[in-house]
PDB file of C-alpha atoms in Angstrom:
ATOM      1  CA  MET U   8      13.378 -34.227  16.866  1.00  0.00           C
ATOM      2  CA  ILE U   9      11.322 -32.560  14.108  1.00  0.00           C
ATOM      3  CA  ASN U  10      10.988 -35.765  12.087  1.00  0.00           C
ATOM      4  CA  GLU U  11      10.245 -37.779  15.227  1.00  0.00           C
ATOM      5  CA  PHE U  12       7.465 -35.389  16.176  1.00  0.00           C
ATOM      6  CA  TYR U  13       5.655 -35.522  12.820  1.00  0.00           C
ATOM      7  CA  ARG U  14       6.270 -39.245  12.309  1.00  0.00           C
ATOM      8  CA  LYS U  15       5.127 -40.476  15.738  1.00  0.00           C
ATOM      9  CA  GLY U  16       2.762 -37.660  16.618  1.00  0.00           C
ATOM     10  CA  TYR U  17       4.484 -36.679  19.847  1.00  0.00           C
ATOM     11  CA  VAL U  18       7.729 -35.679  21.494  1.00  0.00           C
ATOM     12  CA  GLU U  19       8.681 -35.451  25.185  1.00  0.00           C
ATOM     13  CA  GLY U  20      11.128 -33.453  27.252  1.00  0.00           C
ATOM     14  CA  ASP U  21      11.695 -31.737  30.595  1.00  0.00           C
ATOM     15  CA  LEU U  22      10.656 -28.233  31.560  1.00  0.00           C
ATOM     16  CA  ASP U  23      13.137 -25.630  32.716  1.00  0.00           C
ATOM     17  CA  LYS U  24      13.538 -26.193  36.467  1.00  0.00           C
ATOM     18  CA  MET U  25      12.453 -22.682  37.475  1.00  0.00           C
ATOM     19  CA  ILE U  26       9.361 -22.826  35.265  1.00  0.00           C
ATOM     20  CA  SER U  27       8.621 -26.345  36.506  1.00  0.00           C
ATOM     21  CA  LYS U  28       8.720 -25.203  40.135  1.00  0.00           C
ATOM     22  CA  LYS U  29       6.446 -22.248  39.421  1.00  0.00           C
ATOM     23  CA  LEU U  30       3.888 -24.461  37.692  1.00  0.00           C
ATOM     24  CA  ARG U  31       4.126 -27.172  40.355  1.00  0.00           C
ATOM     25  CA  ASP U  32       3.499 -24.662  43.143  1.00  0.00           C
ATOM     26  CA  PHE U  33       0.492 -23.356  41.246  1.00  0.00           C
ATOM     27  CA  CYS U  34      -0.960 -26.853  40.748  1.00  0.00           C
ATOM     28  CA  LEU U  35      -0.515 -27.862  44.385  1.00  0.00           C
ATOM     29  CA  GLN U  36      -2.101 -24.671  45.714  1.00  0.00           C
ATOM     30  CA  ASP U  37      -5.119 -24.510  43.393  1.00  0.00           C
ATOM     31  CA  ASN U  38      -8.680 -25.558  44.281  1.00  0.00           C
ATOM     32  CA  TYR U  39     -10.267 -28.600  42.642  1.00  0.00           C
ATOM     33  CA  VAL U  40     -13.745 -30.033  42.150  1.00  0.00           C
ATOM     34  CA  LYS U  41     -14.939 -33.471  41.051  1.00  0.00           C
ATOM     35  CA  ASP U  42     -15.666 -34.001  37.374  1.00  0.00           C
ATOM     36  CA  GLY U  43     -18.902 -35.997  37.110  1.00  0.00           C
ATOM     37  CA  ASP U  44     -19.144 -38.646  39.815  1.00  0.00           C
ATOM     38  CA  GLY U  45     -15.388 -38.424  40.419  1.00  0.00           C
ATOM     39  CA  ARG U  46     -14.839 -42.182  40.298  1.00  0.00           C
ATOM     40  CA  ARG U  47     -12.802 -42.414  37.085  1.00  0.00           C
ATOM     41  CA  SER U  48     -12.422 -38.901  35.683  1.00  0.00           C
ATOM     42  CA  PRO U  49      -9.788 -36.694  37.334  1.00  0.00           C
ATOM     43  CA  ASP U  50     -10.695 -33.696  39.463  1.00  0.00           C
ATOM     44  CA  VAL U  51     -10.562 -30.365  37.603  1.00  0.00           C
ATOM     45  CA  ALA U  52      -9.547 -26.870  38.668  1.00  0.00           C
ATOM     46  CA  ALA U  53     -12.447 -24.872  40.081  1.00  0.00           C
ATOM     47  CA  TRP U  54     -11.890 -22.158  37.437  1.00  0.00           C
ATOM     48  CA  GLU U  55     -12.617 -24.520  34.529  1.00  0.00           C
ATOM     49  CA  ASN U  56     -15.903 -24.811  32.677  1.00  0.00           C
ATOM     50  CA  GLY U  57     -17.277 -27.488  30.363  1.00  0.00           C
ATOM     51  CA  SER U  58     -15.779 -26.162  27.130  1.00  0.00           C
ATOM     52  CA  PRO U  59     -12.042 -25.323  27.055  1.00  0.00           C
ATOM     53  CA  THR U  60     -12.528 -22.977  24.091  1.00  0.00           C
ATOM     54  CA  ASP U  61     -15.091 -20.905  25.993  1.00  0.00           C
ATOM     55  CA  ASN U  62     -13.186 -20.786  29.280  1.00  0.00           C
ATOM     56  CA  LEU U  63     -12.319 -17.166  30.045  1.00  0.00           C
ATOM     57  CA  ASN U  64     -11.253 -17.875  33.623  1.00  0.00           C
ATOM     58  CA  VAL U  65      -7.785 -19.305  32.961  1.00  0.00           C
ATOM     59  CA  PRO U  66      -5.261 -17.580  35.281  1.00  0.00           C
ATOM     60  CA  SER U  67      -3.124 -15.135  33.315  1.00  0.00           C
ATOM     61  CA  VAL U  68       0.095 -16.532  34.820  1.00  0.00           C
ATOM     62  CA  LEU U  69      -0.540 -19.843  33.028  1.00  0.00           C
ATOM     63  CA  ARG U  70      -1.263 -18.180  29.690  1.00  0.00           C
ATOM     64  CA  ASP U  71       1.900 -16.091  29.948  1.00  0.00           C
ATOM     65  CA  ILE U  72       4.129 -19.072  30.770  1.00  0.00           C
ATOM     66  CA  PHE U  73       2.835 -21.285  27.977  1.00  0.00           C
ATOM     67  CA  SER U  74       2.835 -18.520  25.390  1.00  0.00           C
ATOM     68  CA  GLU U  75       6.552 -18.160  26.073  1.00  0.00           C
ATOM     69  CA  ILE U  76       7.148 -21.928  26.062  1.00  0.00           C
ATOM     70  CA  ALA U  77       5.488 -22.302  22.652  1.00  0.00           C
ATOM     71  CA  GLU U  78       7.801 -19.685  21.169  1.00  0.00           C
ATOM     72  CA  THR U  79      10.902 -21.645  22.221  1.00  0.00           C
ATOM     73  CA  MET U  80       9.992 -25.072  20.805  1.00  0.00           C
ATOM     74  CA  PRO U  81      11.669 -25.474  17.403  1.00  0.00           C
ATOM     75  CA  PHE U  82       9.344 -28.210  16.135  1.00  0.00           C
ATOM     76  CA  LEU U  83       6.399 -25.783  16.359  1.00  0.00           C
ATOM     77  CA  GLU U  84       8.055 -23.448  13.858  1.00  0.00           C
ATOM     78  CA  PHE U  85       6.089 -25.125  11.066  1.00  0.00           C
ATOM     79  CA  PHE U  86       2.864 -23.655  12.458  1.00  0.00           C
ATOM     80  CA  ARG U  87       4.329 -20.294  13.484  1.00  0.00           C
ATOM     81  CA  SER U  88       5.953 -19.663  10.093  1.00  0.00           C
ATOM     82  CA  ARG U  89       2.845 -20.526   8.069  1.00  0.00           C
ATOM     83  CA  TYR U  90      -0.050 -19.453  10.264  1.00  0.00           C
ATOM     84  CA  GLY U  91       1.537 -16.886  12.578  1.00  0.00           C
ATOM     85  CA  PRO U  92       1.673 -16.859  16.396  1.00  0.00           C
ATOM     86  CA  PHE U  93      -0.907 -18.983  18.185  1.00  0.00           C
ATOM     87  CA  SER U  94      -3.915 -16.760  18.887  1.00  0.00           C
ATOM     88  CA  ASN U  95      -5.889 -19.224  20.984  1.00  0.00           C
ATOM     89  CA  ILE U  96      -4.558 -21.010  24.072  1.00  0.00           C
ATOM     90  CA  ASN U  97      -6.913 -23.288  26.021  1.00  0.00           C
ATOM     91  CA  ILE U  98      -5.702 -24.548  29.405  1.00  0.00           C
ATOM     92  CA  MET U  99      -7.083 -27.258  31.682  1.00  0.00           C
ATOM     93  CA  LEU U 100      -5.730 -28.416  35.037  1.00  0.00           C
ATOM     94  CA  GLN U 101      -6.454 -31.939  36.276  1.00  0.00           C
ATOM     95  CA  ARG U 102      -5.712 -33.769  39.511  1.00  0.00           C
ATOM     96  CA  TYR U 103      -5.671 -37.564  39.440  1.00  0.00           C
ATOM     97  CA  ARG U 104      -6.465 -39.659  42.514  1.00  0.00           C
ATOM     98  CA  VAL U 105      -6.362 -43.443  42.948  1.00  0.00           C
ATOM     99  CA  GLY U 106      -8.514 -45.133  40.313  1.00  0.00           C
ATOM    100  CA  HIS U 107      -8.524 -42.230  37.871  1.00  0.00           C
ATOM    101  CA  GLY U 108      -7.574 -42.701  34.219  1.00  0.00           C
ATOM    102  CA  MET U 109      -8.738 -42.013  30.657  1.00  0.00           C
ATOM    103  CA  ASP U 110      -9.619 -44.276  27.733  1.00  0.00           C
ATOM    104  CA  TRP U 111      -8.206 -43.923  24.223  1.00  0.00           C
ATOM    105  CA  HIS U 112      -9.226 -40.618  22.623  1.00  0.00           C
ATOM    106  CA  SER U 113      -8.002 -37.652  20.615  1.00  0.00           C
ATOM    107  CA  ASP U 114      -8.556 -33.962  21.340  1.00  0.00           C
ATOM    108  CA  VAL U 115      -9.591 -32.983  17.809  1.00  0.00           C
ATOM    109  CA  TYR U 116     -12.938 -31.683  19.090  1.00  0.00           C
ATOM    110  CA  ASP U 117     -11.197 -28.335  19.576  1.00  0.00           C
ATOM    111  CA  PRO U 118      -9.530 -26.561  16.614  1.00  0.00           C
ATOM    112  CA  CYS U 119      -6.085 -26.728  18.161  1.00  0.00           C
ATOM    113  CA  PRO U 120      -3.333 -28.522  16.206  1.00  0.00           C
ATOM    114  CA  ILE U 121      -0.938 -28.705  19.164  1.00  0.00           C
ATOM    115  CA  VAL U 122      -1.463 -29.974  22.732  1.00  0.00           C
ATOM    116  CA  ILE U 123       1.163 -29.784  25.469  1.00  0.00           C
ATOM    117  CA  LEU U 124       0.793 -31.938  28.584  1.00  0.00           C
ATOM    118  CA  CYS U 125       2.845 -31.178  31.704  1.00  0.00           C
ATOM    119  CA  TYR U 126       3.096 -33.377  34.798  1.00  0.00           C
ATOM    120  CA  PHE U 127       3.698 -32.586  38.448  1.00  0.00           C
ATOM    121  CA  LYS U 128       3.724 -34.588  41.700  1.00  0.00           C
ATOM    122  CA  ASP U 129       3.461 -33.991  45.422  1.00  0.00           C
ATOM    123  CA  TYR U 130       5.306 -37.249  46.277  1.00  0.00           C
ATOM    124  CA  ASN U 131       8.015 -39.582  44.910  1.00  0.00           C
ATOM    125  CA  TYR U 132       6.557 -41.314  41.873  1.00  0.00           C
ATOM    126  CA  SER U 133       7.196 -45.006  41.144  1.00  0.00           C
ATOM    127  CA  SER U 134       6.575 -46.791  37.840  1.00  0.00           C
ATOM    128  CA  SER U 135       4.158 -49.144  39.598  1.00  0.00           C
ATOM    129  CA  ASP U 136       1.927 -46.139  40.386  1.00  0.00           C
ATOM    130  CA  GLY U 137       0.586 -46.164  36.825  1.00  0.00           C
ATOM    131  CA  GLY U 138      -1.019 -43.017  35.487  1.00  0.00           C
ATOM    132  CA  LYS U 139       1.174 -43.228  32.383  1.00  0.00           C
ATOM    133  CA  LEU U 140       0.389 -41.504  29.123  1.00  0.00           C
ATOM    134  CA  GLN U 141       0.225 -43.904  26.193  1.00  0.00           C
ATOM    135  CA  ILE U 142       0.267 -42.576  22.624  1.00  0.00           C
ATOM    136  CA  GLY U 143      -0.900 -44.692  19.713  1.00  0.00           C
ATOM    137  CA  GLU U 144      -2.532 -44.870  16.308  1.00  0.00           C
ATOM    138  CA  ALA U 145      -5.620 -46.708  15.066  1.00  0.00           C
ATOM    139  CA  ASP U 146      -8.369 -46.776  12.474  1.00  0.00           C
ATOM    140  CA  ILE U 147     -11.223 -44.679  13.811  1.00  0.00           C
ATOM    141  CA  THR U 148     -15.012 -44.547  13.698  1.00  0.00           C
ATOM    142  CA  GLU U 149     -17.103 -41.627  12.453  1.00  0.00           C
ATOM    143  CA  ARG U 150     -17.069 -40.367  16.051  1.00  0.00           C
ATOM    144  CA  TYR U 151     -13.227 -40.383  16.036  1.00  0.00           C
ATOM    145  CA  LEU U 152     -12.991 -43.291  18.473  1.00  0.00           C
ATOM    146  CA  PRO U 153     -10.762 -46.340  17.865  1.00  0.00           C
ATOM    147  CA  ALA U 154     -12.418 -48.861  15.546  1.00  0.00           C
ATOM    148  CA  GLY U 155     -10.092 -51.680  16.609  1.00  0.00           C
ATOM    149  CA  ASP U 156      -6.770 -52.348  18.292  1.00  0.00           C
ATOM    150  CA  VAL U 157      -4.520 -49.372  18.937  1.00  0.00           C
ATOM    151  CA  SER U 158      -0.884 -49.582  17.871  1.00  0.00           C
ATOM    152  CA  VAL U 159       1.044 -48.027  20.775  1.00  0.00           C
ATOM    153  CA  HIS U 160       3.813 -45.668  19.623  1.00  0.00           C
ATOM    154  CA  GLY U 161       5.134 -44.850  23.071  1.00  0.00           C
ATOM    155  CA  GLU U 162       4.550 -44.512  26.796  1.00  0.00           C
ATOM    156  CA  VAL U 163       5.488 -41.593  29.033  1.00  0.00           C
ATOM    157  CA  ALA U 164       5.713 -41.803  32.819  1.00  0.00           C
ATOM    158  CA  PRO U 165       4.297 -38.682  34.533  1.00  0.00           C
ATOM    159  CA  ILE U 166       7.617 -37.702  36.076  1.00  0.00           C
ATOM    160  CA  ASP U 167       7.618 -34.349  37.840  1.00  0.00           C
ATOM    161  CA  GLY U 168       8.456 -31.599  35.344  1.00  0.00           C
ATOM    162  CA  ARG U 169       8.057 -33.818  32.262  1.00  0.00           C
ATOM    163  CA  TYR U 170       6.168 -32.468  29.236  1.00  0.00           C
ATOM    164  CA  VAL U 171       4.728 -34.123  26.143  1.00  0.00           C
ATOM    165  CA  VAL U 172       3.776 -32.309  22.934  1.00  0.00           C
ATOM    166  CA  LEU U 173       1.027 -33.988  20.904  1.00  0.00           C
ATOM    167  CA  LEU U 174       0.267 -33.392  17.223  1.00  0.00           C
ATOM    168  CA  ASN U 175      -3.485 -32.857  17.401  1.00  0.00           C
ATOM    169  CA  ASN U 176      -4.540 -32.443  13.758  1.00  0.00           C
ATOM    170  CA  ASN U 177      -4.668 -36.151  12.915  1.00  0.00           C
ATOM    171  CA  PRO U 178      -7.618 -37.982  14.549  1.00  0.00           C
ATOM    172  CA  ARG U 179      -5.844 -41.317  14.037  1.00  0.00           C
ATOM    173  CA  PHE U 180      -3.324 -40.271  16.691  1.00  0.00           C
ATOM    174  CA  LEU U 181      -4.831 -41.252  20.038  1.00  0.00           C
ATOM    175  CA  HIS U 182      -3.750 -41.179  23.663  1.00  0.00           C
ATOM    176  CA  ARG U 183      -4.916 -42.494  27.009  1.00  0.00           C
ATOM    177  CA  VAL U 184      -3.960 -42.427  30.703  1.00  0.00           C
ATOM    178  CA  THR U 185      -3.518 -45.773  32.444  1.00  0.00           C
ATOM    179  CA  LYS U 186      -5.159 -46.270  35.837  1.00  0.00           C
ATOM    180  CA  PHE U 187      -3.436 -44.250  38.544  1.00  0.00           C
ATOM    181  CA  GLU U 188      -2.554 -46.110  41.767  1.00  0.00           C
ATOM    182  CA  GLY U 189      -0.158 -43.683  43.451  1.00  0.00           C
ATOM    183  CA  SER U 190      -0.169 -42.670  47.095  1.00  0.00           C
ATOM    184  CA  GLY U 191      -0.371 -38.932  46.299  1.00  0.00           C
ATOM    185  CA  TYR U 192      -1.758 -36.837  43.470  1.00  0.00           C
ATOM    186  CA  ARG U 193      -0.879 -36.755  39.769  1.00  0.00           C
ATOM    187  CA  TYR U 194      -1.271 -33.216  38.406  1.00  0.00           C
ATOM    188  CA  SER U 195      -1.644 -32.617  34.695  1.00  0.00           C
ATOM    189  CA  LEU U 196      -1.735 -29.315  32.828  1.00  0.00           C
ATOM    190  CA  VAL U 197      -3.356 -29.686  29.399  1.00  0.00           C
ATOM    191  CA  VAL U 198      -2.581 -26.786  27.069  1.00  0.00           C
ATOM    192  CA  GLN U 199      -4.139 -26.563  23.599  1.00  0.00           C
ATOM    193  CA  PHE U 200      -2.659 -24.195  21.015  1.00  0.00           C
ATOM    194  CA  GLY U 201      -4.697 -23.033  18.045  1.00  0.00           C
ATOM    195  CA  TYR U 202      -6.168 -20.119  16.143  1.00  0.00           C
ATOM    196  CA  THR U 203      -9.347 -18.101  16.529  1.00  0.00           C
ATOM    197  CA  GLU U 204      -9.576 -17.313  12.820  1.00  0.00           C
ATOM    198  CA  ASN U 205      -8.844 -18.891   9.446  1.00  0.00           C
ATOM    199  CA  ALA U 206      -5.151 -18.689  10.232  1.00  0.00           C
ATOM    200  CA  PHE U 207      -3.851 -19.901   6.876  1.00  0.00           C
ATOM    201  CA  SER U 208      -5.594 -17.308   4.693  1.00  0.00           C
ATOM    202  CA  SER U 209      -5.348 -14.432   7.187  1.00  0.00           C
ATOM    203  CA  TYR U 210      -1.611 -14.924   7.732  1.00  0.00           C
ATOM    204  CA  LEU U 211      -0.906 -15.182   3.999  1.00  0.00           C
ATOM    205  CA  LYS U 212      -2.882 -11.986   3.393  1.00  0.00           C
ATOM    206  CA  HIS U 213      -0.879 -10.281   6.116  1.00  0.00           C
ATOM    207  CA  GLU U 214       2.412 -11.386   4.549  1.00  0.00           C
ATOM    208  CA  ILE U 215       1.749 -10.960   0.814  1.00  0.00           C
ATOM    209  CA  GLY U 216      -1.502  -8.980   0.543  1.00  0.00           C
ATOM    210  CA  ASP U 217      -4.639  -9.855  -1.451  1.00  0.00           C
ATOM    211  CA  TRP U 218      -4.386 -12.353  -4.277  1.00  0.00           C
TER     212      TRP U 218
END
């Protein structure tokens, strides 16, 4: 799994059932507002603001759950052992309705090398409902957008309780969400893990002192 993660830029799995239920209940009960005109972009939780890094309103229950999840994923040990525990966790909550989707992009605008996506439903999902996460790689422009065709590495259906971990320190690794056509809602928790300081030098100084 470690080699797969760093070779393809992502890995997927299923959340613990008790944690999945807790997160699903939270998603279904939260309040949402339209993002922009609401025609293509998903609705967002009312507690969000425009910049994930500056959002101080994230419910503590979400931070606690994902801090614990990050400590149990073995393929994140590379970051923990070299830079220390993640000191910055940004969380966004999105609700997709019919017609919502996202074009190819990366999330490198925030200094977070790891992104975890978690999916939840309020109905029985079918493959024909769309809303799938596609992960790919492409040459990019100076604005970190695809400069040509994207080579698709994989596709993940947003099955209830499914998670995807994305390697977010390579702007050539891109992802998108295909158009959602389901009869209910597609809920997505986007969790970015990073550091609030120069993690490499500060963690080395903590471990071995000045040099």
